[in-house]
Coordinates of C-alpha atoms in Angstrom, one line a residue:
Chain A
X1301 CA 17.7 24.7 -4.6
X1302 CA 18.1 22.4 -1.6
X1303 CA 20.9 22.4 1.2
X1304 CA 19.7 19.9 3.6
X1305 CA 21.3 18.0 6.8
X1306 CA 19.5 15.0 8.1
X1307 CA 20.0 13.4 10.8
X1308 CA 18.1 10.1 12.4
X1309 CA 18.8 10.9 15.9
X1310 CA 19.8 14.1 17.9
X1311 CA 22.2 11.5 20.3
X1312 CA 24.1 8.3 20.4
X1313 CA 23.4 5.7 23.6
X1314 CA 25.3 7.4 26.5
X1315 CA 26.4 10.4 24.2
X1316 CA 26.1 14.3 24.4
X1317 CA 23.4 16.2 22.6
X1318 CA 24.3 16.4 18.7
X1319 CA 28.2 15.4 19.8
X1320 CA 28.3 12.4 17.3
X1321 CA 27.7 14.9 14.1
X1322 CA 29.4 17.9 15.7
X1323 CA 32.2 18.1 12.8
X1324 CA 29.5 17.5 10.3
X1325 CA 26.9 20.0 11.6
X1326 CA 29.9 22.7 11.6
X1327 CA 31.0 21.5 8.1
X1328 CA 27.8 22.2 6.9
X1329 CA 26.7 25.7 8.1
X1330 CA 30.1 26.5 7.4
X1331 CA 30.6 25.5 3.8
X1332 CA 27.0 27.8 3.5
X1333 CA 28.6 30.6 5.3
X1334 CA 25.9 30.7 8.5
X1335 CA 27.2 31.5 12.0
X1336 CA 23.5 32.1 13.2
X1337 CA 21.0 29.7 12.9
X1338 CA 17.3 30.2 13.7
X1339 CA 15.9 27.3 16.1
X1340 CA 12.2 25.8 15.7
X1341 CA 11.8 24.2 19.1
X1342 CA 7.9 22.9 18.3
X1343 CA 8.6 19.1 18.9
X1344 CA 8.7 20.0 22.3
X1345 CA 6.4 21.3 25.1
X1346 CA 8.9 23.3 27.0
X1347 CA 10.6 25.7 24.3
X1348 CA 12.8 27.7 26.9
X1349 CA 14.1 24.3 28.2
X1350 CA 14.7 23.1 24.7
X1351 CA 16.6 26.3 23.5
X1352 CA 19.2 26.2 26.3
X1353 CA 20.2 22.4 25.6
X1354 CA 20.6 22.9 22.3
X1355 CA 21.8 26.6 22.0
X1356 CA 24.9 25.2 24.6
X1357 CA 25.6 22.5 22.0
X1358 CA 25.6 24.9 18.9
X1359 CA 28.0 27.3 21.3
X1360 CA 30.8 24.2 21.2
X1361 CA 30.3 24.0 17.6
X1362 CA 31.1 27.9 18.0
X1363 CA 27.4 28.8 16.3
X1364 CA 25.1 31.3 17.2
X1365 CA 21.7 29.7 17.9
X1366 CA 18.7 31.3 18.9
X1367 CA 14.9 30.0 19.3
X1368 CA 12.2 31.7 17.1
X1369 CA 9.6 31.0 20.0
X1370 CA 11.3 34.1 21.4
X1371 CA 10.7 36.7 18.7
X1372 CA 8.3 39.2 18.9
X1373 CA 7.9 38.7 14.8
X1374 CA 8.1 35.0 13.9
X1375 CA 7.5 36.0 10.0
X1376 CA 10.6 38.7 10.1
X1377 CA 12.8 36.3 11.7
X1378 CA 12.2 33.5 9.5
X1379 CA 12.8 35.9 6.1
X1380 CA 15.6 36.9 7.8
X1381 CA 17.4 33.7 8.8
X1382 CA 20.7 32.3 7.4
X1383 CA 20.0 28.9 8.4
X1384 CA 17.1 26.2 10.1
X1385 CA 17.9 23.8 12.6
X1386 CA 14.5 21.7 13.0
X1387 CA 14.9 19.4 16.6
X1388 CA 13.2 16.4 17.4
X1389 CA 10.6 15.6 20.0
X1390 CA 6.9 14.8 18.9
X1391 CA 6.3 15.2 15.0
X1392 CA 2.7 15.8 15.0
X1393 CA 2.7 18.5 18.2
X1394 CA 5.6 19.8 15.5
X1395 CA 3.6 20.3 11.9
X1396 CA 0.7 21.4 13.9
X1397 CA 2.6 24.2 15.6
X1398 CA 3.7 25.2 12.6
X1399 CA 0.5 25.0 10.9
X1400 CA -1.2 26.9 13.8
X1401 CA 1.6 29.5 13.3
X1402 CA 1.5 29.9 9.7
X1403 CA 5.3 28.8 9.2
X1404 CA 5.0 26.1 7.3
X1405 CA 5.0 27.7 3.8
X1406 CA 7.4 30.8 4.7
X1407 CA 10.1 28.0 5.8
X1408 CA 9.4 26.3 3.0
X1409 CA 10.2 29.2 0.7
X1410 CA 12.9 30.5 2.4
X1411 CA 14.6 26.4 1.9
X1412 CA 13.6 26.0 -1.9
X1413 CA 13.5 29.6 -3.5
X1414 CA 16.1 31.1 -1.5
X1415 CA 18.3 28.1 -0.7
X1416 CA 18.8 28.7 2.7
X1417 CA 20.4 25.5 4.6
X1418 CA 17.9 23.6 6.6
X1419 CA 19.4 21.1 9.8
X1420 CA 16.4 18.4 11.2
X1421 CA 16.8 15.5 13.7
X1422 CA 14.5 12.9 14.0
X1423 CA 11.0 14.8 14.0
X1424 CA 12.8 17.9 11.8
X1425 CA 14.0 15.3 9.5
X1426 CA 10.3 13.8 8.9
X1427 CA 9.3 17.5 8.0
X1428 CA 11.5 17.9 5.5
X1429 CA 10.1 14.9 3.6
X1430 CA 6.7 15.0 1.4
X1431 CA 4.5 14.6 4.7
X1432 CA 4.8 12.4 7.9
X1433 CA 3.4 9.5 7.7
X1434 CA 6.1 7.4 8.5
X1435 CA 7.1 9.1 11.7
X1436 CA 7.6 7.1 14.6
X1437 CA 6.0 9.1 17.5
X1438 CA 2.3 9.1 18.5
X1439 CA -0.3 11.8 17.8
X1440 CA -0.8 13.3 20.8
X1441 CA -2.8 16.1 18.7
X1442 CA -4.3 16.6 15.2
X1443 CA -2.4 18.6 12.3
X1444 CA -4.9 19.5 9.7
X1445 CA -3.0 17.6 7.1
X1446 CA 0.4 15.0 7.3
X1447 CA 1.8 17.3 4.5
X1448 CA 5.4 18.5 5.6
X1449 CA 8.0 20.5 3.7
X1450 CA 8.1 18.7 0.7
X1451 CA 11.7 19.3 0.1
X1452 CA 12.4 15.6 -0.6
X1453 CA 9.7 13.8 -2.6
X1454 CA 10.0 10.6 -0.6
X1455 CA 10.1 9.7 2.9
X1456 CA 11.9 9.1 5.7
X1457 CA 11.6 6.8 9.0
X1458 CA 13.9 8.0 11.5
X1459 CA 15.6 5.7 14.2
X1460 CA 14.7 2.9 12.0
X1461 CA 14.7 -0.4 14.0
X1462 CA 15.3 -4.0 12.9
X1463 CA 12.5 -6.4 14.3
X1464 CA 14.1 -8.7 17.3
X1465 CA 12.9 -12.0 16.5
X1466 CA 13.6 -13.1 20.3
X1467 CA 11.2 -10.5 21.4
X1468 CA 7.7 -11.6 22.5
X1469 CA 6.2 -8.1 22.0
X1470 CA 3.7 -8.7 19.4
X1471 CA 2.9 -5.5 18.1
X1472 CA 3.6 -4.7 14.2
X1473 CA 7.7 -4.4 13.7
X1474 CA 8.5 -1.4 12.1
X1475 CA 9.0 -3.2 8.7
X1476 CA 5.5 -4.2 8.8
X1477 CA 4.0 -0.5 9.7
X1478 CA 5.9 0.5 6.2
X1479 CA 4.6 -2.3 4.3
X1480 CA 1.0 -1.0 5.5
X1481 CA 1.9 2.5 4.2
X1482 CA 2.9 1.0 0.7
X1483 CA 0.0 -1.1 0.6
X1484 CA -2.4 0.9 0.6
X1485 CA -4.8 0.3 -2.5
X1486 CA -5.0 3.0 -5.0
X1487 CA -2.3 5.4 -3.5
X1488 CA 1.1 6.6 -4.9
X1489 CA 2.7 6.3 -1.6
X1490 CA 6.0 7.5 -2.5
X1491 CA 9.8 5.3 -1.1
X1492 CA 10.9 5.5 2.8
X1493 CA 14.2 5.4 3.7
X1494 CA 14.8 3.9 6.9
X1495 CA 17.4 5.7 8.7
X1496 CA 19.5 3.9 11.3
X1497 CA 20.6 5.8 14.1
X1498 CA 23.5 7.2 13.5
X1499 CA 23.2 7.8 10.3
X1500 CA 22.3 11.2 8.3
X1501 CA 21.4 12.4 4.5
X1502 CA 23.5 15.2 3.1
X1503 CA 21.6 16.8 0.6
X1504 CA 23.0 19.6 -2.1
X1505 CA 20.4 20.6 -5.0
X1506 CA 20.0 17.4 -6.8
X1507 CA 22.8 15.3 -5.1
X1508 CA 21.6 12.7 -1.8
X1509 CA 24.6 11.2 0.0
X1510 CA 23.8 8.9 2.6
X1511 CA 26.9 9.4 5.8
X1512 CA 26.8 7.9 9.0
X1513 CA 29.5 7.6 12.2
X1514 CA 29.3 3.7 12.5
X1515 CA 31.0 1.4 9.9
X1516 CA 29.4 -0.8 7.7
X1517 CA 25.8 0.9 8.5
X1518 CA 23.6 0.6 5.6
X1519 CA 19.7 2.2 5.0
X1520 CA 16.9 0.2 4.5
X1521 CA 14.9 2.0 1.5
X1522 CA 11.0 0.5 0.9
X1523 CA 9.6 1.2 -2.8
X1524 CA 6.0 0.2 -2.9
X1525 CA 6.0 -3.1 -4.7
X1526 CA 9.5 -4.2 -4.9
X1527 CA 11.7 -5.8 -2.5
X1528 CA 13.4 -4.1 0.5
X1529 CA 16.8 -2.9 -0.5
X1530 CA 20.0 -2.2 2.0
X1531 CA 22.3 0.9 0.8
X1532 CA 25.8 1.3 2.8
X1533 CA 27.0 4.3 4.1
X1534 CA 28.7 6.7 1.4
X1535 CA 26.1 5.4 -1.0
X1536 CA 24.9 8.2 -3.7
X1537 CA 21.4 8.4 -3.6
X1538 CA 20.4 10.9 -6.1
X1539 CA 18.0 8.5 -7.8
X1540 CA 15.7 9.0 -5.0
X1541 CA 14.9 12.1 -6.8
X1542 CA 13.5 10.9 -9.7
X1543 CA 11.5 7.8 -8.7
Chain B
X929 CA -24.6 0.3 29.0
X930 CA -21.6 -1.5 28.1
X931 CA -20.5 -4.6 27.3
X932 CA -16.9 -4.5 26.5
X933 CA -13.7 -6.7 26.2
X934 CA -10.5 -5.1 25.1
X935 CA -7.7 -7.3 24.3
X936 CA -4.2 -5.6 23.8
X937 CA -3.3 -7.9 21.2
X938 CA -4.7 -10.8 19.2
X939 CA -2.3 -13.4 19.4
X940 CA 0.7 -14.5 22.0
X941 CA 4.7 -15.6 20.9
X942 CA 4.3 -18.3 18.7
X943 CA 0.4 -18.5 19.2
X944 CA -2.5 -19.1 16.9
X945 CA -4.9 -16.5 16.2
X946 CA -6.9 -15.5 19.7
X947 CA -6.3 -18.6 20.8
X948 CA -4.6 -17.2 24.4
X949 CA -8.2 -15.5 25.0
X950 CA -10.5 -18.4 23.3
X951 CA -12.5 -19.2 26.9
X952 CA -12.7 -15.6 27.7
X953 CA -14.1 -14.8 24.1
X954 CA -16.3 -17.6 24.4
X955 CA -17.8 -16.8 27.5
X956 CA -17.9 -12.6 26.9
X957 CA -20.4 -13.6 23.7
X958 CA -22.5 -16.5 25.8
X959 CA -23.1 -14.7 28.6
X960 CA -24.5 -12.1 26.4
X961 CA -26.5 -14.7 24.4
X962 CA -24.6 -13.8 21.4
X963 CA -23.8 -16.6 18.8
X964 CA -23.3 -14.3 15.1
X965 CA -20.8 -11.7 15.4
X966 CA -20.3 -8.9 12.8
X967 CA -17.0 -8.4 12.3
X968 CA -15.1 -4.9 11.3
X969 CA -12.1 -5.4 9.2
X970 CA -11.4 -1.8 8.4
X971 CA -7.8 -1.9 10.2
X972 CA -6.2 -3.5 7.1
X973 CA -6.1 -3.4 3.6
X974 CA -7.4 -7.0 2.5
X975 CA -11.0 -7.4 4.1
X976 CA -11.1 -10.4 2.6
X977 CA -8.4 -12.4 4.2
X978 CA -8.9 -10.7 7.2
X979 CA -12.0 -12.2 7.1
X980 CA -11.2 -15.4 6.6
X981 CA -8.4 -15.9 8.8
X982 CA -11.1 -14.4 11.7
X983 CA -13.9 -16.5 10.5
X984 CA -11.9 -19.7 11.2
X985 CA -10.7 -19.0 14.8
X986 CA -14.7 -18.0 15.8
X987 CA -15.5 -21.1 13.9
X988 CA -13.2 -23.3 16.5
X989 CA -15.2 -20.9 19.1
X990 CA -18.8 -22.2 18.0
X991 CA -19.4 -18.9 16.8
X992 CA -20.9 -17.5 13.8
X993 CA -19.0 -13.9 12.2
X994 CA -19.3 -12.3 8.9
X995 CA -17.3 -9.3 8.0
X996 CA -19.5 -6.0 7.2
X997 CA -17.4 -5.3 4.1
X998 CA -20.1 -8.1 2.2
X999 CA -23.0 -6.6 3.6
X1000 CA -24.9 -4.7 0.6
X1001 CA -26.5 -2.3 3.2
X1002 CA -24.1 -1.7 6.0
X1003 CA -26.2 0.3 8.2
X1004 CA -28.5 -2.6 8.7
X1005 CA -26.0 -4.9 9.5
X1006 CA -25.0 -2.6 12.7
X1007 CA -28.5 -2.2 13.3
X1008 CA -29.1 -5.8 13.2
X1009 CA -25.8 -6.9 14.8
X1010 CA -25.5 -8.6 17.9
X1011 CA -22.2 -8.6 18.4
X1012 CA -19.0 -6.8 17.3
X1013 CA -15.5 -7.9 17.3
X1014 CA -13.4 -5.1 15.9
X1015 CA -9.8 -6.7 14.7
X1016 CA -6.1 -5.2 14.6
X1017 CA -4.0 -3.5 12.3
X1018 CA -3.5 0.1 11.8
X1019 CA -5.7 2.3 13.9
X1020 CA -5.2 5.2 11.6
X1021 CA -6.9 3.2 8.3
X1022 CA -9.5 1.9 10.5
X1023 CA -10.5 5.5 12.1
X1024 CA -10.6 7.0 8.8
X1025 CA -12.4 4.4 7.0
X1026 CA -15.2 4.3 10.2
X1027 CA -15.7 7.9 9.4
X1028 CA -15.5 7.9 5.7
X1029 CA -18.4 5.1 5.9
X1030 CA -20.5 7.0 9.1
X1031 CA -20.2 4.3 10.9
X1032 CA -18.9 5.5 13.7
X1033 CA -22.1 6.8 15.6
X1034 CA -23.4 4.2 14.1
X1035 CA -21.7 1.7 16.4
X1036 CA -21.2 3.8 19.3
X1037 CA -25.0 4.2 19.6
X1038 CA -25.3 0.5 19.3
X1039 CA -22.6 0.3 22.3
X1040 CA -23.6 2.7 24.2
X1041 CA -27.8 2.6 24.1
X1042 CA -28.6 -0.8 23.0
X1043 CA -25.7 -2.6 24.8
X1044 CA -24.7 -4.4 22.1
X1045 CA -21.2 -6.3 23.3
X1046 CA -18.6 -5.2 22.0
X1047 CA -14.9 -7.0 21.2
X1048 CA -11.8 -4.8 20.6
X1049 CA -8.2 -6.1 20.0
X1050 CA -5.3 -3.8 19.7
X1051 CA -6.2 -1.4 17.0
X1052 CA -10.0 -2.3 18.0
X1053 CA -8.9 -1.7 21.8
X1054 CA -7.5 1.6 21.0
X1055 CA -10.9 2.6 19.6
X1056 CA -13.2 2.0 22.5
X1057 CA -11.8 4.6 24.5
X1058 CA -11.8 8.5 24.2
X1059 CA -9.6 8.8 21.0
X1060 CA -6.8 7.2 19.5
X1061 CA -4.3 9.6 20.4
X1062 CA -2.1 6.8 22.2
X1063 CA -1.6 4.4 19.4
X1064 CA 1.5 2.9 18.4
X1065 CA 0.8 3.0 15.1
X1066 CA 2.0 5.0 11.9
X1067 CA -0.1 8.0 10.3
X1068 CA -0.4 6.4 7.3
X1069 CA -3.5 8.1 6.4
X1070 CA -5.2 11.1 8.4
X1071 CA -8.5 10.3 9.4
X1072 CA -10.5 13.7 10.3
X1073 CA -10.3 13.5 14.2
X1074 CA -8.5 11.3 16.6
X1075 CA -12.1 11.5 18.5
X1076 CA -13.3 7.4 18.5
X1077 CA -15.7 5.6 20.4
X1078 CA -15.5 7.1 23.9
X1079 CA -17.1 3.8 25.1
X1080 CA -14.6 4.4 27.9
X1081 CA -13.6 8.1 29.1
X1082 CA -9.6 7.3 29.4
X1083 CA -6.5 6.3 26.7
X1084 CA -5.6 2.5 26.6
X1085 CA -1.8 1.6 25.0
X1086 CA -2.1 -1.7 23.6
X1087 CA 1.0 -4.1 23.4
X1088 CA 2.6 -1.9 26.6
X1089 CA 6.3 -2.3 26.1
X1090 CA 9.0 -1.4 28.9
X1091 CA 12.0 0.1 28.0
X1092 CA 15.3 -2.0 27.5
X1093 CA 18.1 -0.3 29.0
X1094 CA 20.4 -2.5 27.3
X1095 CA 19.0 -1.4 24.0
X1096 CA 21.3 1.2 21.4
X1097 CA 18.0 2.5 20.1
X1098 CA 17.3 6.1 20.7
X1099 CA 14.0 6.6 19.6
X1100 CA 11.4 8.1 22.4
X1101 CA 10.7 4.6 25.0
X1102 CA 6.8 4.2 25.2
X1103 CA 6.6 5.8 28.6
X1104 CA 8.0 9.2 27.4
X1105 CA 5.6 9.2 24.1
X1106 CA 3.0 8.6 26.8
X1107 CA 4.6 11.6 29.0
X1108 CA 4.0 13.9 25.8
X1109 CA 0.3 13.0 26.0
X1110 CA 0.1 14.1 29.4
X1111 CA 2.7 17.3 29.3
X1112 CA 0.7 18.9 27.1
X1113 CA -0.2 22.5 28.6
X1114 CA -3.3 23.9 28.9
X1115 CA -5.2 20.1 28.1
X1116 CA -6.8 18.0 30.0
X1117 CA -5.3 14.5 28.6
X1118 CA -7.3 11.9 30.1
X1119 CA -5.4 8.8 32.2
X1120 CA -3.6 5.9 29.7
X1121 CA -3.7 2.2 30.9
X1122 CA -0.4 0.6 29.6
X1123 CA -2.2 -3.0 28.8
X1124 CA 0.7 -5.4 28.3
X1125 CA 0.6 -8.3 25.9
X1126 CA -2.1 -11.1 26.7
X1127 CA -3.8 -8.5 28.9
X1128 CA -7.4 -7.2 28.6
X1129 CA -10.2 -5.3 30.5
X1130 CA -13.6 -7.0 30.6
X1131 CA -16.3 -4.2 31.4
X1132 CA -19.3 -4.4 32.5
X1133 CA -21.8 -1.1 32.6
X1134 CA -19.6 0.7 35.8
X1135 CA -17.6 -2.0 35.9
X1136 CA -14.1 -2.9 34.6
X1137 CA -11.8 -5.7 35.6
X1138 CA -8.1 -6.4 34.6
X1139 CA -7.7 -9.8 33.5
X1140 CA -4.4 -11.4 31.8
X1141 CA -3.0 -14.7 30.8
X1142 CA 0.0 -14.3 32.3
X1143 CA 0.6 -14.5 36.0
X1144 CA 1.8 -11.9 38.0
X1145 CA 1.4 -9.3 34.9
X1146 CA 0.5 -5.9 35.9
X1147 CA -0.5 -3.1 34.0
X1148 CA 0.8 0.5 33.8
X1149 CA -1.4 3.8 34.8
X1150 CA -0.5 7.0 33.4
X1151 CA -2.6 9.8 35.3
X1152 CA -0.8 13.7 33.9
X1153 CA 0.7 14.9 36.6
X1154 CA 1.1 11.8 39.0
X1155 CA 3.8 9.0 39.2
X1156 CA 2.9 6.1 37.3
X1157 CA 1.6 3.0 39.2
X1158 CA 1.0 -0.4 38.3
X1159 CA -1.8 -2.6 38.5
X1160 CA -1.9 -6.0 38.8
X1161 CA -4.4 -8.3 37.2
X1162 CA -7.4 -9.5 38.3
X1163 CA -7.7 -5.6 39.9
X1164 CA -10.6 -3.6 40.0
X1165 CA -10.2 -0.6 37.6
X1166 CA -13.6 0.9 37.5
X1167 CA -12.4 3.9 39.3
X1168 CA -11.2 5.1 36.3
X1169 CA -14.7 5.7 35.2
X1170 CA -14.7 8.4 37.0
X1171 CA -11.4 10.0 37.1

C-alpha cells in the first residue's frame, strides 16, 4: 500500500507557501479521509518557526496540522497519525533527525503496512525515495546511512534545473551530478526523476501519475545506461515500479 | 607546515584545462623545487582518462605527474611524493575512496609534517580544509565522515555562485545552504570562504593570500552569526587561521 503526494517545491517564484498545490493537497487528504495531519519539521533548525508557516497554510486548506516536535511521545503520535506531511529545508539535517530519533522505520510502517497517506516537498520528497543521494542541498551533518523511506524504488531530484549554457559558472550542471550517480562502476544505482518545479507525483498503490500547474512541463527521468528521456505532465508512470 | 594552493575550479568559460592558473601552477611547484607530481584521481570514476587529460596540461607546464591509481604500492608513492595535485569531480567519491584506501592520514601527514605542497581544485579544494560539509556536490556515495584534511581549520565553497533574482528556480540560493551550516544550534561550524570561479588561496605556513584571474573579484566570508563580508583579491586572509 502506498498513498503518496510529491511535490518538487513547497512555493512558486513570488507565491504563497504551498498555494500553487492547495486544491491538490486538499484533494488528497481528503479523498483519504484525514483532517489532521502530523507535521515532521526536521529539514529545519527552528521547528516552532516552521510549524506556524505551515500550520497557517494547512488552516486555508481547512486542515488540522500539528508538529510532532511538540509531543511529549513521538512514537504514540506517529502510530496514531492519519496522515504525514514531510517539509523541505536541508535533507541530510532531515534523515539524521529521524535517524537520531528512531522514526525512520515507525513512519515507514505506518506508510506501507498501514497505508496511511504520506505529503513531502522537496527534502520530504527525497525521503520518500530509496535513499538520498540525489538531493540537491549540502551536508551540513552526517546521517549514518543515505537510506530514506524506500517507498518508491527509484529516485527523485527535486527542483530539477536545466544547465544555462550562457552561464560562466563552471561547476557540474545538474545533469552531470546524475550522470556521476549512474556511473558509478559496479552499482545498481536505481532511475532519478528529475522533477521541475512545479511539478508533483501522485502516487496510489501501484499507479505513478506525474501532475504539475504549468503547461507543457515535462520530467526529465535518468536510467543508468540509456539516454535521458522527457515525460509530459499527465504522463502515467507506473513502469517506474518495475524497472 | 603548509604549502597549499586551492583553486575553486579547474578550468574558466570556454577554457582549456588549468590553463587560467598555468603561471601560478607553475611557479607554486618551482618555488618548491618540485618537478614530478603524484596525482589523486579519486573524484571520478575513470582514473584513467582523468589521468590523461591531467598528464597533458602538466606536460605544457614542464611538469612530470603520474596518477597513484598505477602505483602497485600506494603508500610509497605518498611517501615518496613530492608533490600532490588533487583534481575535481565529486567530493563525495573522492572522500570515500581516500578512506576506503587509508590514504587520508596518509597525505595529511605528508602536508602537514613534511610540507609536501599540496594542489587542490574544486573537489580537491574542498578537501584541504576542516571537512567537506560545504560542497556542492551530490551524495552519491556516503563516505564514513565528512572529516577531510583539516590542512586549513575553516569551510571553503568552491565555484561561489550569487543568486539570480531573475531566476524561477526555487531551490535553496548557495548563501542560504551556507546559512544552514552556520544556524546549526549548539555547533560550532567553522567560517566558509565563498571562492568564486578563477579564484584561489595560495598558503604559505601562517600565511594565506587571495589571488584571482579576474579583476576586481572578491570573495564571500561566512562567519555564524556575523553579516557576510567580501574580500577582494589580492587580500590577506590569514586571519582566518586563527578564527
Amino acid at each position: 500500500m502506498r498513498k503518496l503526494l510529491l511535490l518538487s517545491t513547497s512555493v512558486l517564484q513570488n507565491g504563497k507557501y504551498l498555494d500553487y498545490a492547495s486544491d491538490v493537497i486538499k484533494a488528497f487528504f481528503a479523498e483519504n479521509g484525514v483532517s489532521k495531519i502530523v507535521f515532521i519539521p526536521y529539514a529545519a533548525h527552528d521547528h516552532d518557526a516552521y510549524e506556524k508557516k505551515v500550520k497557517d497554510a494547512f488552516l486555508e486548506f481547512g486542515l488540522e496540522l500539528n508538529s510532532i516536535h511538540k509531543s511529549d511521545n513521538l512514537m504514540a503520535t506517529v502510530k496514531e497519525a492519519q496522515g504525514f506531511f514531510v517539509g523541505g529545508g536541508n535533507t541530510f539535517l532531515l534523515l539524521k533527525t529521524l535517524y537520531d530519533l528512531n522514526l525512520l522505520e515507525a513512519i515507514k510502517s505506518r506508510v506501507l503496512q498501514d497505508g496511511i497517506p504520506y505529503m513531502g516537498s522537496s527534502a520530504g520528497t527525497n525521503l520518500a525515495t530509496v535513499n538520498i543521494c540525489t538531493t540537491n542541498d549540502m551536508p551540513i551533518v552526517h546521517p549514518p546511512t543515505l537510506d530514506a523511506f524506500g517507498f518508491l524504488p527509484f529516485n527523485i531530484n527535486p527542483h530539477y534545473l536545466d544547465h544555462d549554457p550562457t552561464s560562466k559558472h563552471m561547476g557540474e550542471s545538474r545533469e552531470t551530478r546524475l550522470s556521476e550517480y549512474h556511473d558509478i562502476p559496479n552499482a545498481k544505482s536505481p532511475p532519478v526523476l528529475g522533477l521541475r518545479e512545479g511539478s508533483w507525483l501522485q502516487v496510489k498503490d501501484d499507479q505513478i501519475l506525474l501532475k504539475g500547474s504549468i503547461s507543457n512541463q515535462t520530467a526529465r527521468l535518468f536510467v543508468r545506461g540509456q539516454q535521458t528521456k522527457e515525460h509530459e505532465v499527465n504522463s502515467d508512470l507506473s513502469f517506474l515500479l518495475k524497472m
